[in-house]
CSV table of N, CA and C in Angstrom, one decimal:
chain,number,residue,atom,x,y,z
W,1,MET,N,26.8,-35.9,17.1
W,1,MET,CA,26.1,-35.0,17.9
W,1,MET,C,26.8,-33.6,17.9
W,2,GLU,N,28.1,-33.6,18.0
W,2,GLU,CA,28.8,-32.3,18.0
W,2,GLU,C,28.7,-31.7,16.7
W,3,GLU,N,28.7,-32.4,15.6
W,3,GLU,CA,28.5,-31.9,14.2
W,3,GLU,C,27.2,-31.2,14.1
W,4,ARG,N,26.2,-31.8,14.6
W,4,ARG,CA,24.8,-31.2,14.5
W,4,ARG,C,24.7,-29.9,15.3
W,5,ARG,N,25.4,-29.9,16.4
W,5,ARG,CA,25.3,-28.6,17.2
W,5,ARG,C,26.1,-27.5,16.5
W,6,VAL,N,27.2,-27.8,15.9
W,6,VAL,CA,28.0,-26.8,15.1
W,6,VAL,C,27.2,-26.4,13.9
W,7,ALA,N,26.5,-27.3,13.2
W,7,ALA,CA,25.7,-26.9,12.0
W,7,ALA,C,24.6,-26.0,12.4
W,8,LEU,N,24.0,-26.3,13.6
W,8,LEU,CA,22.9,-25.4,14.1
W,8,LEU,C,23.4,-24.0,14.4
W,9,GLU,N,24.6,-24.0,15.1
W,9,GLU,CA,25.1,-22.7,15.4
W,9,GLU,C,25.5,-21.9,14.2
W,10,ASN,N,26.0,-22.5,13.1
W,10,ASN,CA,26.3,-21.8,11.9
W,10,ASN,C,25.1,-21.3,11.2
W,11,LYS,N,24.0,-22.1,11.3
W,11,LYS,CA,22.7,-21.7,10.7
W,11,LYS,C,22.2,-20.4,11.4
W,12,ILE,N,22.3,-20.4,12.7
W,12,ILE,CA,21.8,-19.3,13.5
W,12,ILE,C,22.6,-18.0,13.1
W,13,LYS,N,23.9,-18.2,13.0
W,13,LYS,CA,24.8,-17.1,12.6
W,13,LYS,C,24.4,-16.5,11.3
W,14,GLU,N,24.1,-17.4,10.3
W,14,GLU,CA,23.8,-17.0,9.0
W,14,GLU,C,22.4,-16.2,9.0
W,15,GLU,N,21.5,-16.7,9.7
W,15,GLU,CA,20.2,-16.0,9.8
W,15,GLU,C,20.3,-14.7,10.5
W,16,SER,N,21.2,-14.6,11.5
W,16,SER,CA,21.3,-13.3,12.1
W,16,SER,C,22.0,-12.3,11.2
W,17,LYS,N,22.9,-12.8,10.3
W,17,LYS,CA,23.6,-11.9,9.4
W,17,LYS,C,22.5,-11.3,8.4
W,18,VAL,N,21.6,-12.1,8.0
W,18,VAL,CA,20.6,-11.6,7.1
W,18,VAL,C,19.6,-10.6,7.8
W,19,LEU,N,19.2,-10.9,9.0
W,19,LEU,CA,18.4,-10.0,9.8
W,19,LEU,C,19.1,-8.7,10.1
W,20,LYS,N,20.4,-8.8,10.4
W,20,LYS,CA,21.1,-7.6,10.7
W,20,LYS,C,21.2,-6.7,9.4
W,21,PHE,N,21.4,-7.4,8.2
W,21,PHE,CA,21.5,-6.6,7.0
W,21,PHE,C,20.2,-5.9,6.7
W,22,PHE,N,19.0,-6.5,6.9
W,22,PHE,CA,17.7,-5.8,6.7
W,22,PHE,C,17.5,-4.8,7.8
W,23,GLU,N,17.9,-5.0,9.0
W,23,GLU,CA,17.7,-4.0,10.0
W,23,GLU,C,18.6,-2.8,9.7
W,24,ASN,N,19.8,-3.0,9.2
W,24,ASN,CA,20.6,-1.9,8.8
W,24,ASN,C,20.0,-1.1,7.6
W,25,GLY,N,19.4,-1.8,6.7
W,25,GLY,CA,18.8,-1.2,5.6
W,25,GLY,C,17.6,-0.4,6.0
W,26,LEU,N,16.8,-0.8,7.0
W,26,LEU,CA,15.7,-0.1,7.4
W,26,LEU,C,16.0,1.2,8.2
W,27,THR,N,17.2,1.3,8.7
W,27,THR,CA,17.7,2.5,9.4
W,27,THR,C,18.8,3.2,8.7
W,28,HIS,N,18.9,3.0,7.4
W,28,HIS,CA,20.0,3.5,6.7
W,28,HIS,C,19.9,5.1,6.6
W,29,PRO,N,21.0,5.8,6.6
W,29,PRO,CA,20.9,7.3,6.6
W,29,PRO,C,20.4,7.8,5.2
W,30,PHE,N,20.6,7.1,4.1
W,30,PHE,CA,20.2,7.6,2.8
W,30,PHE,C,18.7,7.3,2.6
W,31,PHE,N,17.9,8.3,2.2
W,31,PHE,CA,16.5,8.1,2.1
W,31,PHE,C,16.1,7.1,1.0
W,32,ILE,N,16.8,7.1,-0.1
W,32,ILE,CA,16.4,6.2,-1.2
W,32,ILE,C,16.6,4.7,-0.8
W,33,ILE,N,17.7,4.4,-0.1
W,33,ILE,CA,18.0,3.0,0.3
W,33,ILE,C,17.0,2.6,1.4
W,34,ARG,N,16.7,3.5,2.3
W,34,ARG,CA,15.8,3.3,3.4
W,34,ARG,C,14.4,3.0,2.8
W,35,LEU,N,14.0,3.8,1.8
W,35,LEU,CA,12.7,3.7,1.1
W,35,LEU,C,12.6,2.3,0.4
W,36,PHE,N,13.7,1.9,-0.2
W,36,PHE,CA,13.7,0.6,-0.9
W,36,PHE,C,13.5,-0.5,0.1
W,37,PHE,N,14.2,-0.5,1.2
W,37,PHE,CA,14.1,-1.6,2.2
W,37,PHE,C,12.7,-1.5,2.9
W,38,LYS,N,12.2,-0.4,3.1
W,38,LYS,CA,10.8,-0.3,3.7
W,38,LYS,C,9.8,-0.8,2.8
W,39,THR,N,9.9,-0.5,1.5
W,39,THR,CA,9.0,-1.0,0.5
W,39,THR,C,9.0,-2.5,0.4
W,40,LEU,N,10.2,-3.1,0.4
W,40,LEU,CA,10.4,-4.6,0.4
W,40,LEU,C,9.7,-5.2,1.7
W,41,HIS,N,10.0,-4.5,2.8
W,41,HIS,CA,9.4,-5.0,4.1
W,41,HIS,C,7.9,-5.0,4.1
W,42,TYR,N,7.3,-3.9,3.5
W,42,TYR,CA,5.8,-3.9,3.5
W,42,TYR,C,5.2,-4.8,2.5
W,43,ILE,N,5.9,-5.1,1.4
W,43,ILE,CA,5.5,-6.1,0.4
W,43,ILE,C,5.5,-7.4,1.0
W,44,TRP,N,6.6,-7.7,1.8
W,44,TRP,CA,6.7,-9.0,2.4
W,44,TRP,C,5.6,-9.2,3.5
W,45,LEU,N,5.4,-8.1,4.3
W,45,LEU,CA,4.3,-8.2,5.3
W,45,LEU,C,3.0,-8.4,4.7
W,46,PHE,N,2.7,-7.7,3.6
W,46,PHE,CA,1.4,-7.9,2.9
W,46,PHE,C,1.2,-9.3,2.4
W,47,LEU,N,2.2,-9.9,1.7
W,47,LEU,CA,2.1,-11.2,1.2
W,47,LEU,C,2.0,-12.3,2.3
W,48,SER,N,2.7,-12.0,3.4
W,48,SER,CA,2.6,-13.0,4.5
W,48,SER,C,1.2,-12.9,5.1
W,49,MET,N,0.6,-11.8,5.2
W,49,MET,CA,-0.8,-11.6,5.7
W,49,MET,C,-1.8,-12.3,4.8
W,50,VAL,N,-1.6,-12.1,3.5
W,50,VAL,CA,-2.5,-12.8,2.5
W,50,VAL,C,-2.4,-14.3,2.6
W,51,LEU,N,-1.1,-14.8,2.7
W,51,LEU,CA,-0.9,-16.2,2.8
W,51,LEU,C,-1.6,-16.8,4.1
W,52,GLY,N,-1.4,-16.1,5.2
W,52,GLY,CA,-2.0,-16.5,6.5
W,52,GLY,C,-3.5,-16.5,6.4
W,53,GLY,N,-4.1,-15.5,5.8
W,53,GLY,CA,-5.5,-15.4,5.6
W,53,GLY,C,-6.0,-16.5,4.7
W,54,LEU,N,-5.3,-16.8,3.7
W,54,LEU,CA,-5.7,-17.9,2.8
W,54,LEU,C,-5.7,-19.3,3.5
W,55,ILE,N,-4.6,-19.5,4.3
W,55,ILE,CA,-4.6,-20.8,5.1
W,55,ILE,C,-5.7,-20.8,6.1
W,56,ALA,N,-6.0,-19.7,6.8
W,56,ALA,CA,-7.0,-19.7,7.8
W,56,ALA,C,-8.4,-19.9,7.1
W,57,SER,N,-8.6,-19.3,6.0
W,57,SER,CA,-9.9,-19.6,5.3
W,57,SER,C,-10.1,-21.0,4.8
W,58,ILE,N,-9.0,-21.6,4.3
W,58,ILE,CA,-9.1,-23.0,4.0
W,58,ILE,C,-9.4,-23.9,5.1
W,59,LEU,N,-8.7,-23.6,6.3
W,59,LEU,CA,-8.9,-24.4,7.5
W,59,LEU,C,-10.4,-24.2,8.0
W,60,ALA,N,-10.9,-23.0,7.9
W,60,ALA,CA,-12.2,-22.7,8.4
W,60,ALA,C,-13.3,-23.4,7.5
W,61,ALA,N,-13.0,-23.4,6.2
W,61,ALA,CA,-13.9,-24.1,5.3
W,61,ALA,C,-13.9,-25.6,5.5
W,62,ALA,N,-12.7,-26.1,5.8
W,62,ALA,CA,-12.6,-27.6,6.0
W,62,ALA,C,-13.3,-28.0,7.3
W,63,ALA,N,-13.2,-27.1,8.3
W,63,ALA,CA,-13.8,-27.4,9.6
W,63,ALA,C,-15.4,-27.3,9.6
W,64,GLY,N,-15.9,-26.5,8.6
W,64,GLY,CA,-17.3,-26.4,8.4
W,64,GLY,C,-17.9,-25.3,9.1
């Protein structure tokens, strides 16, 4: 039980390191680096919207 809790805490810490890295990239003082991170962010946003729309359309077609 204790091992599971420690593993979960470590996973949360790792995720927050990644999120902090991207947040720092989005607010970086150098324009080129900030532009790179924003471009990646918008590509990820676009692909997630496409995937969500695809799943929604499949579910709507299955429901009739």
